[in-house]
Amino acid sequence: MSFATLIVGLITIASFSPAARAEEPSNEPVTQVITEVKPFRTFLTIQKYNLENSGKAADKVFNSRIELTFPNGSKFTLPEGGHRWPISNGQSQEINRTIEIPWGFVQGDSARFTVSILRSGATIAPCEFNAEQLSQFNRGYICHTDAGIQADQGVPQEKIVRESVHVRVFTDKNSSPNEIPKDAIALRN
């Protein structure tokens, strides 16, 4: 008997041993239950809009709105219904509107969104945010015009546009129950 025949014989005997048969796949149907776990709800609050200086005459009134855009192309505009807020230099618009970000928008423990200030007579570059580590802590952001860049471009101080939007991103995991809004607007995936 050759060495190869001996090895094949040992492998064949081992494959029919009781231990080997216990490891063989069963013909029984396998039931696998897959559940989607949503560990927390995520919210985005637009707190307020400030128009410190429009770069125009102090007594001029502007019409403004804020637009939120998410990576999948979903958009949400405040105020709702296509309306705009009238606002002048040195004024603030309290908004305090909360949107619940769908779980599908939360990827890798972070949510991405863009805040655009749309004011009559001005084009303002949007602010892009990536709120990371949502499961660990809540945070606040300010989307504002970059006065430094305008000054570097030679814009006189009285004509530099200064406006901002205050944003808060938070989860029910890191907030007390009384902090979770009852009137949050639910976005769709």
PDB file of C-alpha atoms in Angstrom:
ATOM      1  CA  MET A   1       0.000   0.000   0.000  1.00  0.00           C
ATOM      2  CA  SER A   2       1.383   3.380  -0.984  1.00  0.00           C
ATOM      3  CA  PHE A   3       1.604   6.379   1.335  1.00  0.00           C
ATOM      4  CA  ALA A   4      -1.004   8.320  -0.767  1.00  0.00           C
ATOM      5  CA  THR A   5      -3.498   5.414  -0.493  1.00  0.00           C
ATOM      6  CA  LEU A   6      -2.975   5.325   3.283  1.00  0.00           C
ATOM      7  CA  ILE A   7      -3.652   9.096   3.579  1.00  0.00           C
ATOM      8  CA  VAL A   8      -6.820   8.867   1.425  1.00  0.00           C
ATOM      9  CA  GLY A   9      -8.023   5.918   3.528  1.00  0.00           C
ATOM     10  CA  LEU A  10      -7.477   7.823   6.786  1.00  0.00           C
ATOM     11  CA  ILE A  11      -9.311  10.879   5.415  1.00  0.00           C
ATOM     12  CA  THR A  12     -12.221   8.662   4.307  1.00  0.00           C
ATOM     13  CA  ILE A  13     -12.439   6.943   7.718  1.00  0.00           C
ATOM     14  CA  ALA A  14     -12.228  10.322   9.504  1.00  0.00           C
ATOM     15  CA  SER A  15     -15.034  11.757   7.426  1.00  0.00           C
ATOM     16  CA  PHE A  16     -17.415   9.010   8.583  1.00  0.00           C
ATOM     17  CA  SER A  17     -16.520   9.228  12.253  1.00  0.00           C
ATOM     18  CA  PRO A  18     -19.295  10.361  14.687  1.00  0.00           C
ATOM     19  CA  ALA A  19     -17.516  13.662  15.283  1.00  0.00           C
ATOM     20  CA  ALA A  20     -17.351  14.374  11.544  1.00  0.00           C
ATOM     21  CA  ARG A  21     -21.032  13.519  11.082  1.00  0.00           C
ATOM     22  CA  ALA A  22     -22.013  15.990  13.820  1.00  0.00           C
ATOM     23  CA  GLU A  23     -20.370  18.769  11.819  1.00  0.00           C
ATOM     24  CA  GLU A  24     -22.119  17.864   8.591  1.00  0.00           C
ATOM     25  CA  PRO A  25     -24.739  20.363   7.447  1.00  0.00           C
ATOM     26  CA  SER A  26     -28.294  19.500   8.371  1.00  0.00           C
ATOM     27  CA  ASN A  27     -31.075  19.206   5.841  1.00  0.00           C
ATOM     28  CA  GLU A  28     -33.363  20.897   8.371  1.00  0.00           C
ATOM     29  CA  PRO A  29     -34.579  24.365   7.310  1.00  0.00           C
ATOM     30  CA  VAL A  30     -32.646  27.138   9.000  1.00  0.00           C
ATOM     31  CA  THR A  31     -34.689  29.962  10.455  1.00  0.00           C
ATOM     32  CA  GLN A  32     -32.789  33.189  10.772  1.00  0.00           C
ATOM     33  CA  VAL A  33     -34.399  36.199  12.363  1.00  0.00           C
ATOM     34  CA  ILE A  34     -32.949  39.524  11.269  1.00  0.00           C
ATOM     35  CA  THR A  35     -34.079  42.596  13.123  1.00  0.00           C
ATOM     36  CA  GLU A  36     -33.122  46.148  12.323  1.00  0.00           C
ATOM     37  CA  VAL A  37     -31.863  47.960  15.370  1.00  0.00           C
ATOM     38  CA  LYS A  38     -32.439  51.683  15.569  1.00  0.00           C
ATOM     39  CA  PRO A  39     -30.476  52.702  18.641  1.00  0.00           C
ATOM     40  CA  PHE A  40     -31.505  56.357  18.702  1.00  0.00           C
ATOM     41  CA  ARG A  41     -33.552  59.095  17.081  1.00  0.00           C
ATOM     42  CA  THR A  42     -31.703  62.091  15.623  1.00  0.00           C
ATOM     43  CA  PHE A  43     -32.991  65.666  15.504  1.00  0.00           C
ATOM     44  CA  LEU A  44     -31.837  68.898  13.889  1.00  0.00           C
ATOM     45  CA  THR A  45     -33.130  72.204  15.274  1.00  0.00           C
ATOM     46  CA  ILE A  46     -32.793  75.482  13.398  1.00  0.00           C
ATOM     47  CA  GLN A  47     -32.648  77.802  16.389  1.00  0.00           C
ATOM     48  CA  LYS A  48     -32.361  81.318  14.947  1.00  0.00           C
ATOM     49  CA  TYR A  49     -31.272  83.443  12.025  1.00  0.00           C
ATOM     50  CA  ASN A  50     -29.259  86.650  12.591  1.00  0.00           C
ATOM     51  CA  LEU A  51     -28.766  89.433  10.070  1.00  0.00           C
ATOM     52  CA  GLU A  52     -26.097  91.605  11.646  1.00  0.00           C
ATOM     53  CA  ASN A  53     -25.260  93.451   8.441  1.00  0.00           C
ATOM     54  CA  SER A  54     -26.511  92.902   4.903  1.00  0.00           C
ATOM     55  CA  GLY A  55     -23.931  95.202   3.314  1.00  0.00           C
ATOM     56  CA  LYS A  56     -26.832  97.415   2.188  1.00  0.00           C
ATOM     57  CA  ALA A  57     -28.611 100.452   3.624  1.00  0.00           C
ATOM     58  CA  ALA A  58     -29.524 100.072   7.305  1.00  0.00           C
ATOM     59  CA  ASP A  59     -33.254 100.683   6.766  1.00  0.00           C
ATOM     60  CA  LYS A  60     -33.717  98.156   3.944  1.00  0.00           C
ATOM     61  CA  VAL A  61     -35.959  95.127   4.621  1.00  0.00           C
ATOM     62  CA  PHE A  62     -35.047  91.770   3.084  1.00  0.00           C
ATOM     63  CA  ASN A  63     -36.996  88.575   2.596  1.00  0.00           C
ATOM     64  CA  SER A  64     -35.124  85.486   3.749  1.00  0.00           C
ATOM     65  CA  ARG A  65     -35.532  81.769   4.130  1.00  0.00           C
ATOM     66  CA  ILE A  66     -33.350  78.809   5.070  1.00  0.00           C
ATOM     67  CA  GLU A  67     -32.993  75.626   3.081  1.00  0.00           C
ATOM     68  CA  LEU A  68     -31.669  72.317   4.424  1.00  0.00           C
ATOM     69  CA  THR A  69     -30.378  69.748   1.946  1.00  0.00           C
ATOM     70  CA  PHE A  70     -29.457  66.132   2.709  1.00  0.00           C
ATOM     71  CA  PRO A  71     -27.124  63.837   0.705  1.00  0.00           C
ATOM     72  CA  ASN A  72     -29.982  61.943  -0.936  1.00  0.00           C
ATOM     73  CA  GLY A  73     -31.318  65.225  -2.385  1.00  0.00           C
ATOM     74  CA  SER A  74     -34.121  65.719   0.153  1.00  0.00           C
ATOM     75  CA  LYS A  75     -34.740  69.408   0.845  1.00  0.00           C
ATOM     76  CA  PHE A  76     -36.569  71.176   3.608  1.00  0.00           C
ATOM     77  CA  THR A  77     -37.263  74.908   3.585  1.00  0.00           C
ATOM     78  CA  LEU A  78     -38.084  77.217   6.491  1.00  0.00           C
ATOM     79  CA  PRO A  79     -40.431  78.899   6.856  1.00  0.00           C
ATOM     80  CA  GLU A  80     -42.697  76.245   5.385  1.00  0.00           C
ATOM     81  CA  GLY A  81     -45.122  76.884   2.567  1.00  0.00           C
ATOM     82  CA  GLY A  82     -42.754  78.926   0.382  1.00  0.00           C
ATOM     83  CA  HIS A  83     -42.962  81.956   2.672  1.00  0.00           C
ATOM     84  CA  ARG A  84     -40.036  84.170   3.712  1.00  0.00           C
ATOM     85  CA  TRP A  85     -39.167  86.156   6.825  1.00  0.00           C
ATOM     86  CA  PRO A  86     -38.865  89.936   6.560  1.00  0.00           C
ATOM     87  CA  ILE A  87     -35.627  90.984   8.272  1.00  0.00           C
ATOM     88  CA  SER A  88     -33.425  94.089   8.477  1.00  0.00           C
ATOM     89  CA  ASN A  89     -29.874  94.821   9.586  1.00  0.00           C
ATOM     90  CA  GLY A  90     -29.327  94.144  13.275  1.00  0.00           C
ATOM     91  CA  GLN A  91     -32.348  91.846  13.590  1.00  0.00           C
ATOM     92  CA  SER A  92     -32.713  88.239  14.659  1.00  0.00           C
ATOM     93  CA  GLN A  93     -35.443  85.773  13.693  1.00  0.00           C
ATOM     94  CA  GLU A  94     -36.148  83.140  16.354  1.00  0.00           C
ATOM     95  CA  ILE A  95     -37.053  79.927  14.557  1.00  0.00           C
ATOM     96  CA  ASN A  96     -36.788  76.966  16.973  1.00  0.00           C
ATOM     97  CA  ARG A  97     -38.058  74.459  14.399  1.00  0.00           C
ATOM     98  CA  THR A  98     -37.010  70.837  14.850  1.00  0.00           C
ATOM     99  CA  ILE A  99     -36.751  68.200  12.152  1.00  0.00           C
ATOM    100  CA  GLU A 100     -36.340  64.495  12.883  1.00  0.00           C
ATOM    101  CA  ILE A 101     -33.652  63.075  10.626  1.00  0.00           C
ATOM    102  CA  PRO A 102     -34.691  59.647   9.294  1.00  0.00           C
ATOM    103  CA  TRP A 103     -32.609  56.718  10.457  1.00  0.00           C
ATOM    104  CA  GLY A 104     -31.711  56.052   6.802  1.00  0.00           C
ATOM    105  CA  PHE A 105     -29.892  59.410   6.664  1.00  0.00           C
ATOM    106  CA  VAL A 106     -27.641  58.447   9.601  1.00  0.00           C
ATOM    107  CA  GLN A 107     -24.609  56.630   8.169  1.00  0.00           C
ATOM    108  CA  GLY A 108     -21.629  55.488  10.221  1.00  0.00           C
ATOM    109  CA  ASP A 109     -22.860  57.304  13.342  1.00  0.00           C
ATOM    110  CA  SER A 110     -22.994  60.623  11.466  1.00  0.00           C
ATOM    111  CA  ALA A 111     -25.453  62.765   9.544  1.00  0.00           C
ATOM    112  CA  ARG A 112     -24.555  65.135   6.723  1.00  0.00           C
ATOM    113  CA  PHE A 113     -26.561  68.189   5.734  1.00  0.00           C
ATOM    114  CA  THR A 114     -26.192  71.585   4.096  1.00  0.00           C
ATOM    115  CA  VAL A 115     -27.647  74.864   5.378  1.00  0.00           C
ATOM    116  CA  SER A 116     -28.291  77.598   2.811  1.00  0.00           C
ATOM    117  CA  ILE A 117     -29.342  81.156   3.639  1.00  0.00           C
ATOM    118  CA  LEU A 118     -31.497  82.486   0.813  1.00  0.00           C
ATOM    119  CA  ARG A 119     -31.908  86.246   1.155  1.00  0.00           C
ATOM    120  CA  SER A 120     -33.301  88.595  -1.473  1.00  0.00           C
ATOM    121  CA  GLY A 121     -30.485  90.469  -3.157  1.00  0.00           C
ATOM    122  CA  ALA A 122     -27.708  88.133  -1.988  1.00  0.00           C
ATOM    123  CA  THR A 123     -26.098  84.842  -2.862  1.00  0.00           C
ATOM    124  CA  ILE A 124     -24.509  83.269   0.193  1.00  0.00           C
ATOM    125  CA  ALA A 125     -22.360  80.135   0.001  1.00  0.00           C
ATOM    126  CA  PRO A 126     -24.004  77.223   1.827  1.00  0.00           C
ATOM    127  CA  CYS A 127     -22.514  75.657   4.956  1.00  0.00           C
ATOM    128  CA  GLU A 128     -21.883  71.920   4.779  1.00  0.00           C
ATOM    129  CA  PHE A 129     -21.955  69.944   8.017  1.00  0.00           C
ATOM    130  CA  ASN A 130     -21.031  66.388   8.943  1.00  0.00           C
ATOM    131  CA  ALA A 131     -22.264  65.756  12.486  1.00  0.00           C
ATOM    132  CA  GLU A 132     -20.127  62.810  13.581  1.00  0.00           C
ATOM    133  CA  GLN A 133     -20.333  60.528  16.619  1.00  0.00           C
ATOM    134  CA  LEU A 134     -24.030  61.203  17.101  1.00  0.00           C
ATOM    135  CA  SER A 135     -24.306  58.357  19.613  1.00  0.00           C
ATOM    136  CA  GLN A 136     -21.750  60.013  21.887  1.00  0.00           C
ATOM    137  CA  PHE A 137     -22.813  63.642  22.279  1.00  0.00           C
ATOM    138  CA  ASN A 138     -25.099  66.446  21.124  1.00  0.00           C
ATOM    139  CA  ARG A 139     -23.656  69.551  19.494  1.00  0.00           C
ATOM    140  CA  GLY A 140     -24.408  73.007  18.127  1.00  0.00           C
ATOM    141  CA  TYR A 141     -23.193  74.706  14.956  1.00  0.00           C
ATOM    142  CA  ILE A 142     -23.236  78.190  13.502  1.00  0.00           C
ATOM    143  CA  CYS A 143     -23.458  78.664   9.751  1.00  0.00           C
ATOM    144  CA  HIS A 144     -22.175  82.161   9.037  1.00  0.00           C
ATOM    145  CA  THR A 145     -20.719  84.280   6.285  1.00  0.00           C
ATOM    146  CA  ASP A 146     -16.956  84.564   6.354  1.00  0.00           C
ATOM    147  CA  ALA A 147     -16.274  88.213   7.145  1.00  0.00           C
ATOM    148  CA  GLY A 148     -12.505  87.622   7.001  1.00  0.00           C
ATOM    149  CA  ILE A 149     -12.565  86.537   3.357  1.00  0.00           C
ATOM    150  CA  GLN A 150     -14.710  89.544   2.439  1.00  0.00           C
ATOM    151  CA  ALA A 151     -12.263  91.885   4.224  1.00  0.00           C
ATOM    152  CA  ASP A 152      -9.329  90.212   2.419  1.00  0.00           C
ATOM    153  CA  GLN A 153     -11.113  90.898  -0.870  1.00  0.00           C
ATOM    154  CA  GLY A 154     -11.188  94.616  -0.040  1.00  0.00           C
ATOM    155  CA  VAL A 155     -14.857  94.927   0.914  1.00  0.00           C
ATOM    156  CA  PRO A 156     -15.241  97.980   3.205  1.00  0.00           C
ATOM    157  CA  GLN A 157     -16.218  97.088   6.803  1.00  0.00           C
ATOM    158  CA  GLU A 158     -19.674  98.701   6.537  1.00  0.00           C
ATOM    159  CA  LYS A 159     -20.460  96.570   3.444  1.00  0.00           C
ATOM    160  CA  ILE A 160     -19.246  93.217   4.799  1.00  0.00           C
ATOM    161  CA  VAL A 161     -22.163  90.778   4.972  1.00  0.00           C
ATOM    162  CA  ARG A 162     -22.543  89.267   8.428  1.00  0.00           C
ATOM    163  CA  GLU A 163     -25.362  86.810   8.946  1.00  0.00           C
ATOM    164  CA  SER A 164     -25.705  83.447  10.612  1.00  0.00           C
ATOM    165  CA  VAL A 165     -27.963  80.494  11.349  1.00  0.00           C
ATOM    166  CA  HIS A 166     -27.674  78.636  14.674  1.00  0.00           C
ATOM    167  CA  VAL A 167     -28.226  74.875  14.434  1.00  0.00           C
ATOM    168  CA  ARG A 168     -28.404  72.136  17.076  1.00  0.00           C
ATOM    169  CA  VAL A 169     -28.033  68.400  16.332  1.00  0.00           C
ATOM    170  CA  PHE A 170     -29.070  66.019  19.109  1.00  0.00           C
ATOM    171  CA  THR A 171     -30.335  62.509  19.781  1.00  0.00           C
ATOM    172  CA  ASP A 172     -32.767  60.950  22.204  1.00  0.00           C
ATOM    173  CA  LYS A 173     -29.853  58.831  23.437  1.00  0.00           C
ATOM    174  CA  ASN A 174     -28.009  61.878  24.811  1.00  0.00           C
ATOM    175  CA  SER A 175     -31.004  63.952  25.888  1.00  0.00           C
ATOM    176  CA  SER A 176     -33.481  63.833  28.707  1.00  0.00           C
ATOM    177  CA  PRO A 177     -37.047  62.865  27.763  1.00  0.00           C
ATOM    178  CA  ASN A 178     -38.306  66.453  28.256  1.00  0.00           C
ATOM    179  CA  GLU A 179     -35.770  67.672  25.640  1.00  0.00           C
ATOM    180  CA  ILE A 180     -37.311  65.500  22.903  1.00  0.00           C
ATOM    181  CA  PRO A 181     -39.753  67.655  20.929  1.00  0.00           C
ATOM    182  CA  LYS A 182     -43.324  66.503  20.511  1.00  0.00           C
ATOM    183  CA  ASP A 183     -43.803  68.624  17.377  1.00  0.00           C
ATOM    184  CA  ALA A 184     -40.731  67.633  15.323  1.00  0.00           C
ATOM    185  CA  ILE A 185     -41.241  67.432  11.578  1.00  0.00           C
ATOM    186  CA  ALA A 186     -40.415  63.953  10.288  1.00  0.00           C
ATOM    187  CA  LEU A 187     -38.494  63.941   7.013  1.00  0.00           C
ATOM    188  CA  ARG A 188     -38.976  61.075   4.576  1.00  0.00           C
ATOM    189  CA  ASN A 189     -36.216  58.858   3.270  1.00  0.00           C
TER     190      ASN A 189
END
